[in-house]
């Protein structure tokens, strides 16, 4: 099959100004809960885009771990490539793609670290293997092979037993949104696309051409 011939007609739902929330966080919460209820694969997975000091962008998939009026939260290794890029350029973009619902949410804004208290609380809620893994993996660094990870995991498991502390290089980030876009696939490529941008203490909601 010629890849250029792959096509899909989007016909599951619609998104209009009258039926959408005036607050983008409420719209996001509704769509996320609908994705969870629909049992789509990993509804909490989101693509995170950052830009390095040399202006080269990079993306990776991370998992949302919380959201409220302050922003969208995920956790990772601060020494990773994304951590280094955010240290130099604290702006990022997130994207959720719920394929089965024919929906995309794009979020842009400034990124900040969450408090140590928040990072500690989430770290200690993780399974033991995940907590050991945070110590064992020198994320984004070149290693000689998988044996390095297995050896590190065994070393830190023996050192910390059942109570590994949160590594100083591991914690949470929060993206504080100033731009949201909600995309709903529609027939004939005439998709619905709503953008929310900050306007004073509220949000300006506009329809964009698809």
XYZ file of C-alpha atoms in Angstrom, residues 55-163:
109
model
C 17.113 25.983 18.886
C 16.704 22.284 18.041
C 13.328 20.957 19.261
C 12.876 17.507 20.756
C 9.857 15.478 21.829
C 9.159 12.526 24.087
C 6.113 10.917 25.686
C 5.537 11.472 29.414
C 2.556 10.817 31.695
C 0.388 13.489 33.255
C 0.285 13.069 37.032
C -1.952 15.945 38.022
C -3.700 19.091 36.854
C -5.494 22.027 38.443
C -5.769 25.773 37.994
C -1.981 26.026 38.454
C -1.173 23.832 35.453
C -0.239 20.365 34.167
C 2.204 18.218 36.191
C 4.577 15.376 35.284
C 7.673 13.882 36.938
C 11.077 13.007 35.543
C 14.859 13.118 35.937
C 16.040 16.734 36.130
C 19.375 15.721 34.555
C 17.701 14.247 31.455
C 17.754 15.966 28.080
C 14.338 17.499 28.712
C 15.452 18.688 32.125
C 18.556 20.346 30.711
C 16.553 21.970 27.926
C 13.932 23.286 30.338
C 16.693 24.714 32.539
C 17.905 26.765 29.573
C 14.512 27.546 28.045
C 11.585 27.177 30.489
C 8.863 27.040 27.853
C 7.297 23.881 26.455
C 4.327 22.400 24.620
C 2.208 19.361 25.457
C -0.041 17.309 23.204
C -2.635 14.660 24.006
C -3.839 12.531 21.096
C -6.822 10.338 21.854
C -6.963 8.521 18.523
C -10.072 6.495 19.243
C -12.037 9.655 20.080
C -10.549 11.593 17.141
C -9.378 14.317 19.528
C -6.203 16.307 20.121
C -5.404 18.796 22.889
C -2.392 21.096 22.569
C -1.132 23.154 25.512
C 1.673 25.742 25.604
C 3.188 27.720 28.455
C 5.990 28.360 30.888
C 7.403 25.466 32.922
C 8.415 25.524 36.566
C 9.480 22.872 39.075
C 6.873 21.760 41.580
C 7.694 22.087 45.270
C 9.911 19.552 47.046
C 6.892 18.625 49.157
C 4.864 17.734 46.057
C 7.747 15.769 44.529
C 8.344 13.881 47.783
C 4.664 12.996 48.131
C 4.388 11.634 44.602
C 7.739 9.798 44.740
C 6.748 7.908 47.875
C 3.425 6.923 46.313
C 5.205 5.077 43.493
C 5.809 1.306 43.452
C 9.114 0.281 45.004
C 10.586 -0.845 41.662
C 9.853 2.574 40.163
C 11.507 4.341 43.088
C 14.624 2.182 42.704
C 14.533 2.808 38.958
C 14.765 6.557 39.530
C 18.140 5.935 41.178
C 19.288 3.238 38.745
C 18.839 5.076 35.447
C 21.193 7.935 34.487
C 18.528 9.125 32.070
C 19.660 10.345 28.626
C 23.301 9.371 29.287
C 25.190 6.849 27.144
C 25.622 3.493 28.912
C 27.503 0.335 27.890
C 24.465 -1.902 27.980
C 21.385 -2.992 29.914
C 23.672 -4.625 32.473
C 24.436 -1.141 33.786
C 20.781 -0.616 34.665
C 20.350 -4.043 36.217
C 23.527 -3.660 38.267
C 22.530 -0.194 39.442
C 19.070 -1.397 40.408
C 20.520 -4.234 42.467
C 22.983 -1.870 44.146
C 20.387 0.694 45.159
C 17.866 -1.976 46.204
C 20.472 -3.379 48.591
C 21.404 0.100 49.811
C 17.921 1.477 50.430
C 15.926 -1.726 51.011
C 12.232 -0.774 51.226
C 12.711 2.966 51.777
